[in-house]
């Protein structure tokens, strides 16, 4: 796996590099701003970009805007957004913009090394890894929105889909909800049906289901 990092904090950037290399993840380039991210993505063709939301010069949304542009140029690349805050505005656009995976984690999650490494691998492989606080905010916003296919889901199905958005497997969802894996499989199949996701690989349909979830919660 080839990874690039865009982070303006030298301390955090070097810490991420050391952590990933210690776990045999190849970091091929680093940048401290959005323009730098676009340069290294074009020059190194990574499998995954780890990007801070707020980069110089204004420290508002340069990082995530650069990530959206990088995905436009390299659709198959996974993008893992790191932020100190819950700012999921562009998450759906990232997921819709290419074939690669997308993740959005709060920076404090980096301290849970096994979970962080799992998120990196999942996103690089085309899956999703959304922070539970991001998912919680999206679900909260959805309650005020107009009708969408998500509204056809039962409360339990919405709960399962929220956990899918976090990147959890059926077995992990079963443990969280204290039900059997078979019950989760039925809920997942029902979700696919209600969202009109035609037969395809389950991994692909899970990403499409999460995309439908994100689009609904983003108001579109």
mmCIF file of N, CA and C in Angstrom, residues 42-178:
data_model
loop_
_atom_site.group_PDB
_atom_site.id
_atom_site.type_symbol
_atom_site.label_atom_id
_atom_site.label_comp_id
_atom_site.label_asym_id
_atom_site.label_seq_id
_atom_site.Cartn_x
_atom_site.Cartn_y
_atom_site.Cartn_z
ATOM 1 N N UNK A 42 -0.208 13.447 -7.957
ATOM 2 C CA UNK A 42 0.109 13.307 -9.374
ATOM 3 C C UNK A 42 1.438 12.638 -9.623
ATOM 4 N N UNK A 43 2.391 12.881 -8.731
ATOM 5 C CA UNK A 43 3.730 12.350 -8.944
ATOM 6 C C UNK A 43 3.945 10.935 -8.441
ATOM 7 N N UNK A 44 3.163 10.519 -7.428
ATOM 8 C CA UNK A 44 3.430 9.223 -6.796
ATOM 9 C C UNK A 44 2.307 8.199 -6.972
ATOM 10 N N UNK A 45 1.130 8.660 -7.430
ATOM 11 C CA UNK A 45 0.005 7.751 -7.694
ATOM 12 C C UNK A 45 -0.239 6.800 -6.511
ATOM 13 N N UNK A 46 -0.572 7.347 -5.351
ATOM 14 C CA UNK A 46 -0.761 6.525 -4.155
ATOM 15 C C UNK A 46 -2.071 5.745 -4.170
ATOM 16 N N UNK A 47 -2.129 4.753 -3.296
ATOM 17 C CA UNK A 47 -3.376 4.013 -3.081
ATOM 18 C C UNK A 47 -4.288 4.751 -2.108
ATOM 19 N N UNK A 48 -3.666 5.568 -1.242
ATOM 20 C CA UNK A 48 -4.415 6.238 -0.188
ATOM 21 C C UNK A 48 -3.784 7.584 0.123
ATOM 22 N N UNK A 49 -4.640 8.594 0.329
ATOM 23 C CA UNK A 49 -4.181 9.897 0.817
ATOM 24 C C UNK A 49 -4.807 10.150 2.175
ATOM 25 N N UNK A 50 -3.980 10.491 3.152
ATOM 26 C CA UNK A 50 -4.455 10.877 4.476
ATOM 27 C C UNK A 50 -4.363 12.398 4.538
ATOM 28 N N UNK A 51 -5.496 13.068 4.757
ATOM 29 C CA UNK A 51 -5.561 14.518 4.561
ATOM 30 C C UNK A 51 -6.231 15.204 5.749
ATOM 31 N N UNK A 52 -5.593 16.268 6.250
ATOM 32 C CA UNK A 52 -6.203 17.116 7.259
ATOM 33 C C UNK A 52 -7.225 18.024 6.580
ATOM 34 N N UNK A 53 -8.369 18.254 7.240
ATOM 35 C CA UNK A 53 -9.394 19.125 6.667
ATOM 36 C C UNK A 53 -8.863 20.543 6.481
ATOM 37 N N UNK A 54 -8.190 21.064 7.499
ATOM 38 C CA UNK A 54 -7.807 22.480 7.517
ATOM 39 C C UNK A 54 -6.307 22.616 7.265
ATOM 40 N N UNK A 55 -5.986 23.198 6.119
ATOM 41 C CA UNK A 55 -4.593 23.387 5.717
ATOM 42 C C UNK A 55 -4.346 24.852 5.395
ATOM 43 N N UNK A 56 -3.067 25.264 5.306
ATOM 44 C CA UNK A 56 -2.753 26.646 4.935
ATOM 45 C C UNK A 56 -3.313 26.955 3.537
ATOM 46 N N UNK A 57 -3.603 28.255 3.241
ATOM 47 C CA UNK A 57 -3.244 29.407 4.083
ATOM 48 C C UNK A 57 -4.322 29.856 5.057
ATOM 49 N N UNK A 58 -5.600 29.491 4.833
ATOM 50 C CA UNK A 58 -6.670 30.029 5.676
ATOM 51 C C UNK A 58 -7.105 29.074 6.777
ATOM 52 N N UNK A 59 -6.688 27.818 6.690
ATOM 53 C CA UNK A 59 -7.040 26.810 7.686
ATOM 54 C C UNK A 59 -8.556 26.682 7.849
ATOM 55 N N UNK A 60 -9.255 26.663 6.720
ATOM 56 C CA UNK A 60 -10.700 26.427 6.757
ATOM 57 C C UNK A 60 -11.015 25.059 6.164
ATOM 58 N N UNK A 61 -11.094 24.990 4.824
ATOM 59 C CA UNK A 61 -11.436 23.707 4.202
ATOM 60 C C UNK A 61 -10.513 23.361 3.040
ATOM 61 N N UNK A 62 -9.310 23.980 3.003
ATOM 62 C CA UNK A 62 -8.396 23.719 1.879
ATOM 63 C C UNK A 62 -8.068 22.245 1.725
ATOM 64 N N UNK A 63 -7.891 21.569 2.839
ATOM 65 C CA UNK A 63 -7.506 20.164 2.773
ATOM 66 C C UNK A 63 -8.555 19.301 2.114
ATOM 67 N N UNK A 64 -9.790 19.449 2.549
ATOM 68 C CA UNK A 64 -10.828 18.586 2.000
ATOM 69 C C UNK A 64 -11.163 18.969 0.560
ATOM 70 N N UNK A 65 -11.040 20.267 0.215
ATOM 71 C CA UNK A 65 -11.247 20.665 -1.179
ATOM 72 C C UNK A 65 -10.155 20.067 -2.071
ATOM 73 N N UNK A 66 -8.934 20.075 -1.572
ATOM 74 C CA UNK A 66 -7.841 19.462 -2.332
ATOM 75 C C UNK A 66 -8.063 17.960 -2.467
ATOM 76 N N UNK A 67 -8.604 17.332 -1.411
ATOM 77 C CA UNK A 67 -8.880 15.890 -1.463
ATOM 78 C C UNK A 67 -9.930 15.576 -2.522
ATOM 79 N N UNK A 68 -10.969 16.417 -2.600
ATOM 80 C CA UNK A 68 -12.003 16.226 -3.627
ATOM 81 C C UNK A 68 -11.391 16.339 -5.025
ATOM 82 N N UNK A 69 -10.519 17.328 -5.224
ATOM 83 C CA UNK A 69 -9.863 17.500 -6.527
ATOM 84 C C UNK A 69 -8.918 16.337 -6.822
ATOM 85 N N UNK A 70 -8.192 15.873 -5.790
ATOM 86 C CA UNK A 70 -7.280 14.749 -5.983
ATOM 87 C C UNK A 70 -8.046 13.499 -6.400
ATOM 88 N N UNK A 71 -9.231 13.288 -5.812
ATOM 89 C CA UNK A 71 -10.038 12.141 -6.194
ATOM 90 C C UNK A 71 -10.584 12.301 -7.603
ATOM 91 N N UNK A 72 -10.873 13.548 -8.013
ATOM 92 C CA UNK A 72 -11.329 13.763 -9.390
ATOM 93 C C UNK A 72 -10.249 13.338 -10.370
ATOM 94 N N UNK A 73 -8.997 13.633 -10.018
ATOM 95 C CA UNK A 73 -7.876 13.293 -10.894
ATOM 96 C C UNK A 73 -7.497 11.818 -10.797
ATOM 97 N N UNK A 74 -7.709 11.230 -9.644
ATOM 98 C CA UNK A 74 -7.339 9.826 -9.425
ATOM 99 C C UNK A 74 -8.496 9.126 -8.704
ATOM 100 N N UNK A 75 -9.562 8.750 -9.441
ATOM 101 C CA UNK A 75 -10.793 8.246 -8.823
ATOM 102 C C UNK A 75 -10.611 6.983 -7.989
ATOM 103 N N UNK A 76 -9.625 6.180 -8.341
ATOM 104 C CA UNK A 76 -9.459 4.916 -7.623
ATOM 105 C C UNK A 76 -8.740 5.072 -6.292
ATOM 106 N N UNK A 77 -8.238 6.238 -5.994
ATOM 107 C CA UNK A 77 -7.484 6.461 -4.757
ATOM 108 C C UNK A 77 -8.408 6.593 -3.559
ATOM 109 N N UNK A 78 -8.078 5.919 -2.465
ATOM 110 C CA UNK A 78 -8.812 6.097 -1.226
ATOM 111 C C UNK A 78 -8.401 7.394 -0.543
ATOM 112 N N UNK A 79 -9.331 8.011 0.177
ATOM 113 C CA UNK A 79 -9.049 9.248 0.907
ATOM 114 C C UNK A 79 -9.531 9.095 2.341
ATOM 115 N N UNK A 80 -8.619 9.283 3.282
ATOM 116 C CA UNK A 80 -8.962 9.258 4.699
ATOM 117 C C UNK A 80 -8.771 10.665 5.252
ATOM 118 N N UNK A 81 -9.870 11.302 5.618
ATOM 119 C CA UNK A 81 -9.843 12.654 6.162
ATOM 120 C C UNK A 81 -9.640 12.594 7.674
ATOM 121 N N UNK A 82 -8.735 13.428 8.172
ATOM 122 C CA UNK A 82 -8.545 13.576 9.617
ATOM 123 C C UNK A 82 -8.948 14.988 10.011
ATOM 124 N N UNK A 83 -9.663 15.121 11.117
ATOM 125 C CA UNK A 83 -10.102 16.433 11.559
ATOM 126 C C UNK A 83 -10.203 16.473 13.075
ATOM 127 N N UNK A 84 -10.058 17.664 13.625
ATOM 128 C CA UNK A 84 -10.301 17.840 15.058
ATOM 129 C C UNK A 84 -11.782 18.017 15.334
ATOM 130 N N UNK A 85 -12.556 18.244 14.282
ATOM 131 C CA UNK A 85 -13.970 18.568 14.431
ATOM 132 C C UNK A 85 -14.817 17.690 13.517
ATOM 133 N N UNK A 86 -16.116 17.624 13.837
ATOM 134 C CA UNK A 86 -17.047 16.904 12.981
ATOM 135 C C UNK A 86 -17.491 17.856 11.884
ATOM 136 N N UNK A 87 -16.948 17.665 10.675
ATOM 137 C CA UNK A 87 -17.258 18.515 9.526
ATOM 138 C C UNK A 87 -17.509 17.632 8.300
ATOM 139 N N UNK A 88 -18.636 16.934 8.262
ATOM 140 C CA UNK A 88 -18.844 15.922 7.210
ATOM 141 C C UNK A 88 -19.418 16.448 5.910
ATOM 142 N N UNK A 89 -19.295 17.761 5.639
ATOM 143 C CA UNK A 89 -19.981 18.369 4.507
ATOM 144 C C UNK A 89 -19.616 17.709 3.183
ATOM 145 N N UNK A 90 -18.320 17.399 2.981
ATOM 146 C CA UNK A 90 -17.864 16.915 1.682
ATOM 147 C C UNK A 90 -17.742 15.389 1.618
ATOM 148 N N UNK A 91 -18.125 14.699 2.678
ATOM 149 C CA UNK A 91 -17.912 13.258 2.708
ATOM 150 C C UNK A 91 -18.654 12.550 1.577
ATOM 151 N N UNK A 92 -19.906 12.910 1.353
ATOM 152 C CA UNK A 92 -20.673 12.280 0.282
ATOM 153 C C UNK A 92 -20.045 12.569 -1.071
ATOM 154 N N UNK A 93 -19.543 13.796 -1.279
ATOM 155 C CA UNK A 93 -18.915 14.147 -2.552
ATOM 156 C C UNK A 93 -17.665 13.312 -2.786
ATOM 157 N N UNK A 94 -16.907 13.076 -1.723
ATOM 158 C CA UNK A 94 -15.717 12.247 -1.855
ATOM 159 C C UNK A 94 -16.087 10.829 -2.253
ATOM 160 N N UNK A 95 -17.095 10.286 -1.605
ATOM 161 C CA UNK A 95 -17.483 8.908 -1.883
ATOM 162 C C UNK A 95 -18.079 8.777 -3.279
ATOM 163 N N UNK A 96 -18.831 9.814 -3.699
ATOM 164 C CA UNK A 96 -19.472 9.759 -5.013
ATOM 165 C C UNK A 96 -18.492 10.035 -6.139
ATOM 166 N N UNK A 97 -17.340 10.636 -5.798
ATOM 167 C CA UNK A 97 -16.452 11.129 -6.827
ATOM 168 C C UNK A 97 -15.517 10.116 -7.433
ATOM 169 N N UNK A 98 -15.555 8.874 -6.990
ATOM 170 C CA UNK A 98 -14.629 7.912 -7.575
ATOM 171 C C UNK A 98 -14.922 6.500 -7.127
ATOM 172 N N UNK A 99 -14.028 5.604 -7.479
ATOM 173 C CA UNK A 99 -14.203 4.190 -7.161
ATOM 174 C C UNK A 99 -13.495 3.817 -5.869
ATOM 175 N N UNK A 100 -12.666 4.700 -5.358
ATOM 176 C CA UNK A 100 -11.918 4.404 -4.143
ATOM 177 C C UNK A 100 -12.751 4.589 -2.893
ATOM 178 N N UNK A 101 -12.180 4.197 -1.769
ATOM 179 C CA UNK A 101 -12.870 4.303 -0.503
ATOM 180 C C UNK A 101 -12.751 5.695 0.088
ATOM 181 N N UNK A 102 -13.483 5.906 1.173
ATOM 182 C CA UNK A 102 -13.423 7.190 1.874
ATOM 183 C C UNK A 102 -13.579 6.950 3.370
ATOM 184 N N UNK A 103 -12.797 7.709 4.135
ATOM 185 C CA UNK A 103 -12.900 7.650 5.581
ATOM 186 C C UNK A 103 -12.884 9.047 6.164
ATOM 187 N N UNK A 104 -13.484 9.190 7.339
ATOM 188 C CA UNK A 104 -13.489 10.476 8.037
ATOM 189 C C UNK A 104 -13.358 10.165 9.515
ATOM 190 N N UNK A 105 -12.198 10.466 10.073
ATOM 191 C CA UNK A 105 -11.934 10.172 11.474
ATOM 192 C C UNK A 105 -11.522 11.431 12.210
ATOM 193 N N UNK A 106 -11.918 11.521 13.465
ATOM 194 C CA UNK A 106 -11.389 12.567 14.331
ATOM 195 C C UNK A 106 -9.941 12.220 14.667
ATOM 196 N N UNK A 107 -9.110 13.247 14.792
ATOM 197 C CA UNK A 107 -7.684 13.009 15.009
ATOM 198 C C UNK A 107 -7.407 12.209 16.274
ATOM 199 N N UNK A 108 -8.277 12.340 17.267
ATOM 200 C CA UNK A 108 -8.050 11.615 18.518
ATOM 201 C C UNK A 108 -8.107 10.099 18.322
ATOM 202 N N UNK A 109 -8.741 9.653 17.229
ATOM 203 C CA UNK A 109 -8.840 8.208 16.973
ATOM 204 C C UNK A 109 -7.493 7.598 16.582
ATOM 205 N N UNK A 110 -6.552 8.439 16.167
ATOM 206 C CA UNK A 110 -5.241 7.916 15.782
ATOM 207 C C UNK A 110 -4.585 7.196 16.952
ATOM 208 N N UNK A 111 -4.950 7.596 18.168
ATOM 209 C CA UNK A 111 -4.380 6.958 19.348
ATOM 210 C C UNK A 111 -4.771 5.501 19.503
ATOM 211 N N UNK A 112 -5.883 5.099 18.896
ATOM 212 C CA UNK A 112 -6.289 3.694 18.894
ATOM 213 C C UNK A 112 -5.640 3.061 17.667
ATOM 214 N N UNK A 113 -4.398 2.645 17.826
ATOM 215 C CA UNK A 113 -3.595 2.240 16.671
ATOM 216 C C UNK A 113 -4.205 1.089 15.878
ATOM 217 N N UNK A 114 -4.649 0.002 16.520
ATOM 218 C CA UNK A 114 -5.239 -1.085 15.718
ATOM 219 C C UNK A 114 -6.448 -0.627 14.891
ATOM 220 N N UNK A 115 -7.324 0.190 15.499
ATOM 221 C CA UNK A 115 -8.501 0.668 14.780
ATOM 222 C C UNK A 115 -8.109 1.615 13.654
ATOM 223 N N UNK A 116 -7.098 2.450 13.901
ATOM 224 C CA UNK A 116 -6.637 3.391 12.878
ATOM 225 C C UNK A 116 -6.040 2.642 11.690
ATOM 226 N N UNK A 117 -5.217 1.654 11.963
ATOM 227 C CA UNK A 117 -4.615 0.871 10.881
ATOM 228 C C UNK A 117 -5.677 0.100 10.108
ATOM 229 N N UNK A 118 -6.680 -0.403 10.826
ATOM 230 C CA UNK A 118 -7.771 -1.114 10.159
ATOM 231 C C UNK A 118 -8.528 -0.169 9.240
ATOM 232 N N UNK A 119 -8.747 1.076 9.688
ATOM 233 C CA UNK A 119 -9.449 2.057 8.867
ATOM 234 C C UNK A 119 -8.650 2.373 7.609
ATOM 235 N N UNK A 120 -7.339 2.516 7.756
ATOM 236 C CA UNK A 120 -6.476 2.796 6.609
ATOM 237 C C UNK A 120 -6.580 1.686 5.568
ATOM 238 N N UNK A 121 -6.469 0.457 6.025
ATOM 239 C CA UNK A 121 -6.514 -0.672 5.093
ATOM 240 C C UNK A 121 -7.884 -0.788 4.432
ATOM 241 N N UNK A 122 -8.936 -0.549 5.210
ATOM 242 C CA UNK A 122 -10.289 -0.662 4.668
ATOM 243 C C UNK A 122 -10.534 0.398 3.599
ATOM 244 N N UNK A 123 -10.132 1.638 3.869
ATOM 245 C CA UNK A 123 -10.345 2.721 2.905
ATOM 246 C C UNK A 123 -9.488 2.498 1.660
ATOM 247 N N UNK A 124 -8.249 2.072 1.833
ATOM 248 C CA UNK A 124 -7.378 1.808 0.689
ATOM 249 C C UNK A 124 -7.945 0.703 -0.199
ATOM 250 N N UNK A 125 -8.709 -0.207 0.407
ATOM 251 C CA UNK A 125 -9.297 -1.317 -0.345
ATOM 252 C C UNK A 125 -10.640 -0.952 -0.973
ATOM 253 N N UNK A 126 -11.083 0.311 -0.777
ATOM 254 C CA UNK A 126 -12.329 0.746 -1.400
ATOM 255 C C UNK A 126 -13.519 0.796 -0.477
ATOM 256 N N UNK A 127 -13.314 0.563 0.815
ATOM 257 C CA UNK A 127 -14.406 0.588 1.772
ATOM 258 C C UNK A 127 -14.566 1.940 2.450
ATOM 259 N N UNK A 128 -15.331 1.950 3.539
ATOM 260 C CA UNK A 128 -15.582 3.183 4.275
ATOM 261 C C UNK A 128 -15.142 3.034 5.723
ATOM 262 N N UNK A 129 -14.817 4.169 6.331
ATOM 263 C CA UNK A 129 -14.471 4.205 7.754
ATOM 264 C C UNK A 129 -14.854 5.581 8.278
ATOM 265 N N UNK A 130 -16.097 5.729 8.711
ATOM 266 C CA UNK A 130 -16.587 7.009 9.193
ATOM 267 C C UNK A 130 -16.629 7.006 10.717
ATOM 268 N N UNK A 131 -16.129 8.065 11.313
ATOM 269 C CA UNK A 131 -16.112 8.192 12.759
ATOM 270 C C UNK A 131 -17.533 8.145 13.308
ATOM 271 N N UNK A 132 -17.707 7.470 14.411
ATOM 272 C CA UNK A 132 -19.057 7.320 14.964
ATOM 273 C C UNK A 132 -19.695 8.676 15.288
ATOM 274 N N UNK A 133 -18.886 9.685 15.639
ATOM 275 C CA UNK A 133 -19.448 11.013 15.917
ATOM 276 C C UNK A 133 -19.931 11.687 14.637
ATOM 277 N N UNK A 134 -19.232 11.437 13.534
ATOM 278 C CA UNK A 134 -19.684 11.949 12.243
ATOM 279 C C UNK A 134 -21.015 11.307 11.873
ATOM 280 N N UNK A 135 -21.090 9.995 12.025
ATOM 281 C CA UNK A 135 -22.333 9.283 11.706
ATOM 282 C C UNK A 135 -23.474 9.778 12.582
ATOM 283 N N UNK A 136 -23.206 9.993 13.874
ATOM 284 C CA UNK A 136 -24.242 10.457 14.796
ATOM 285 C C UNK A 136 -24.781 11.817 14.373
ATOM 286 N N UNK A 137 -23.895 12.712 13.923
ATOM 287 C CA UNK A 137 -24.340 14.033 13.485
ATOM 288 C C UNK A 137 -25.150 13.938 12.201
ATOM 289 N N UNK A 138 -24.712 13.079 11.280
ATOM 290 C CA UNK A 138 -25.455 12.897 10.039
ATOM 291 C C UNK A 138 -26.858 12.376 10.315
ATOM 292 N N UNK A 139 -26.970 11.423 11.226
ATOM 293 C CA UNK A 139 -28.278 10.866 11.564
ATOM 294 C C UNK A 139 -29.153 11.946 12.189
ATOM 295 N N UNK A 140 -28.558 12.775 13.053
ATOM 296 C CA UNK A 140 -29.309 13.848 13.674
ATOM 297 C C UNK A 140 -29.821 14.853 12.664
ATOM 298 N N UNK A 141 -28.981 15.218 11.675
ATOM 299 C CA UNK A 141 -29.381 16.163 10.642
ATOM 300 C C UNK A 141 -30.488 15.587 9.773
ATOM 301 N N UNK A 142 -30.433 14.264 9.556
ATOM 302 C CA UNK A 142 -31.387 13.634 8.643
ATOM 303 C C UNK A 142 -32.825 13.791 9.125
ATOM 304 N N UNK A 143 -33.023 13.886 10.444
ATOM 305 C CA UNK A 143 -34.382 13.926 10.973
ATOM 306 C C UNK A 143 -35.156 15.139 10.471
ATOM 307 N N UNK A 144 -34.456 16.195 10.064
ATOM 308 C CA UNK A 144 -35.125 17.416 9.623
ATOM 309 C C UNK A 144 -35.265 17.498 8.107
ATOM 310 N N UNK A 145 -34.768 16.494 7.384
ATOM 311 C CA UNK A 145 -34.758 16.572 5.928
ATOM 312 C C UNK A 145 -36.027 16.010 5.304
ATOM 313 N N UNK A 146 -36.190 16.264 3.999
ATOM 314 C CA UNK A 146 -37.342 15.748 3.268
ATOM 315 C C UNK A 146 -37.231 14.243 3.090
ATOM 316 N N UNK A 147 -38.308 13.652 2.556
ATOM 317 C CA UNK A 147 -38.343 12.209 2.393
ATOM 318 C C UNK A 147 -37.269 11.738 1.424
ATOM 319 N N UNK A 148 -36.751 10.549 1.654
ATOM 320 C CA UNK A 148 -35.755 9.934 0.785
ATOM 321 C C UNK A 148 -35.903 8.434 0.934
ATOM 322 N N UNK A 149 -35.195 7.641 0.112
ATOM 323 C CA UNK A 149 -35.275 6.189 0.270
ATOM 324 C C UNK A 149 -34.879 5.716 1.674
ATOM 325 N N UNK A 150 -34.040 6.485 2.351
ATOM 326 C CA UNK A 150 -33.635 6.108 3.703
ATOM 327 C C UNK A 150 -34.839 6.050 4.636
ATOM 328 N N UNK A 151 -35.864 6.877 4.351
ATOM 329 C CA UNK A 151 -37.036 6.917 5.223
ATOM 330 C C UNK A 151 -37.817 5.605 5.200
ATOM 331 N N UNK A 152 -37.588 4.785 4.177
ATOM 332 C CA UNK A 152 -38.274 3.489 4.100
ATOM 333 C C UNK A 152 -37.669 2.466 5.059
ATOM 334 N N UNK A 153 -36.496 2.762 5.582
ATOM 335 C CA UNK A 153 -35.834 1.816 6.480
ATOM 336 C C UNK A 153 -36.454 1.861 7.872
ATOM 337 N N UNK A 154 -36.481 0.703 8.507
ATOM 338 C CA UNK A 154 -36.944 0.633 9.888
ATOM 339 C C UNK A 154 -35.881 1.236 10.813
ATOM 340 N N UNK A 155 -36.253 1.567 12.045
ATOM 341 C CA UNK A 155 -35.250 2.090 12.986
ATOM 342 C C UNK A 155 -34.051 1.164 13.144
ATOM 343 N N UNK A 156 -34.277 -0.143 13.184
ATOM 344 C CA UNK A 156 -33.166 -1.089 13.325
ATOM 345 C C UNK A 156 -32.302 -1.093 12.068
ATOM 346 N N UNK A 157 -32.941 -1.012 10.898
ATOM 347 C CA UNK A 157 -32.175 -0.974 9.649
ATOM 348 C C UNK A 157 -31.328 0.288 9.558
ATOM 349 N N UNK A 158 -31.867 1.415 10.032
ATOM 350 C CA UNK A 158 -31.069 2.641 10.056
ATOM 351 C C UNK A 158 -29.867 2.478 10.981
ATOM 352 N N UNK A 159 -30.087 1.796 12.089
ATOM 353 C CA UNK A 159 -28.993 1.557 13.033
ATOM 354 C C UNK A 159 -27.912 0.701 12.387
ATOM 355 N N UNK A 160 -28.331 -0.346 11.683
ATOM 356 C CA UNK A 160 -27.386 -1.217 10.986
ATOM 357 C C UNK A 160 -26.629 -0.431 9.914
ATOM 358 N N UNK A 161 -27.342 0.407 9.160
ATOM 359 C CA UNK A 161 -26.694 1.190 8.111
ATOM 360 C C UNK A 161 -25.701 2.193 8.695
ATOM 361 N N UNK A 162 -26.039 2.773 9.843
ATOM 362 C CA UNK A 162 -25.097 3.686 10.501
ATOM 363 C C UNK A 162 -23.809 2.969 10.869
ATOM 364 N N UNK A 163 -23.931 1.736 11.358
ATOM 365 C CA UNK A 163 -22.746 0.957 11.718
ATOM 366 C C UNK A 163 -21.983 0.521 10.472
ATOM 367 N N UNK A 164 -22.708 0.250 9.385
ATOM 368 C CA UNK A 164 -22.037 -0.042 8.119
ATOM 369 C C UNK A 164 -21.211 1.162 7.674
ATOM 370 N N UNK A 165 -21.745 2.361 7.878
ATOM 371 C CA UNK A 165 -21.034 3.579 7.495
ATOM 372 C C UNK A 165 -19.736 3.739 8.277
ATOM 373 N N UNK A 166 -19.707 3.221 9.482
ATOM 374 C CA UNK A 166 -18.476 3.241 10.267
ATOM 375 C C UNK A 166 -17.457 2.235 9.748
ATOM 376 N N UNK A 167 -17.904 1.353 8.843
ATOM 377 C CA UNK A 167 -17.004 0.366 8.267
ATOM 378 C C UNK A 167 -17.045 -0.975 8.963
ATOM 379 N N UNK A 168 -18.036 -1.188 9.814
ATOM 380 C CA UNK A 168 -18.080 -2.431 10.588
ATOM 381 C C UNK A 168 -18.585 -3.603 9.751
ATOM 382 N N UNK A 169 -18.048 -4.776 10.028
ATOM 383 C CA UNK A 169 -18.483 -5.997 9.363
ATOM 384 C C UNK A 169 -19.798 -6.458 9.975
ATOM 385 N N UNK A 170 -20.447 -7.441 9.334
ATOM 386 C CA UNK A 170 -21.687 -7.978 9.880
ATOM 387 C C UNK A 170 -21.476 -8.561 11.273
ATOM 388 N N UNK A 171 -20.365 -9.261 11.481
ATOM 389 C CA UNK A 171 -20.114 -9.836 12.794
ATOM 390 C C UNK A 171 -19.931 -8.756 13.848
ATOM 391 N N UNK A 172 -19.222 -7.677 13.495
ATOM 392 C CA UNK A 172 -19.018 -6.582 14.447
ATOM 393 C C UNK A 172 -20.340 -5.883 14.754
ATOM 394 N N UNK A 173 -21.183 -5.738 13.732
ATOM 395 C CA UNK A 173 -22.502 -5.137 13.956
ATOM 396 C C UNK A 173 -23.334 -6.019 14.881
ATOM 397 N N UNK A 174 -23.262 -7.324 14.664
ATOM 398 C CA UNK A 174 -24.002 -8.256 15.513
ATOM 399 C C UNK A 174 -23.572 -8.131 16.969
ATOM 400 N N UNK A 175 -22.275 -8.023 17.198
ATOM 401 C CA UNK A 175 -21.783 -7.860 18.563
ATOM 402 C C UNK A 175 -22.270 -6.559 19.177
ATOM 403 N N UNK A 176 -22.248 -5.489 18.402
ATOM 404 C CA UNK A 176 -22.671 -4.174 18.901
ATOM 405 C C UNK A 176 -24.152 -4.178 19.279
ATOM 406 N N UNK A 177 -24.974 -4.818 18.437
ATOM 407 C CA UNK A 177 -26.417 -4.804 18.638
ATOM 408 C C UNK A 177 -26.917 -5.986 19.474
ATOM 409 N N UNK A 178 -26.007 -6.886 19.819
ATOM 410 C CA UNK A 178 -26.331 -8.091 20.609
ATOM 411 C C UNK A 178 -27.420 -8.907 19.903
#
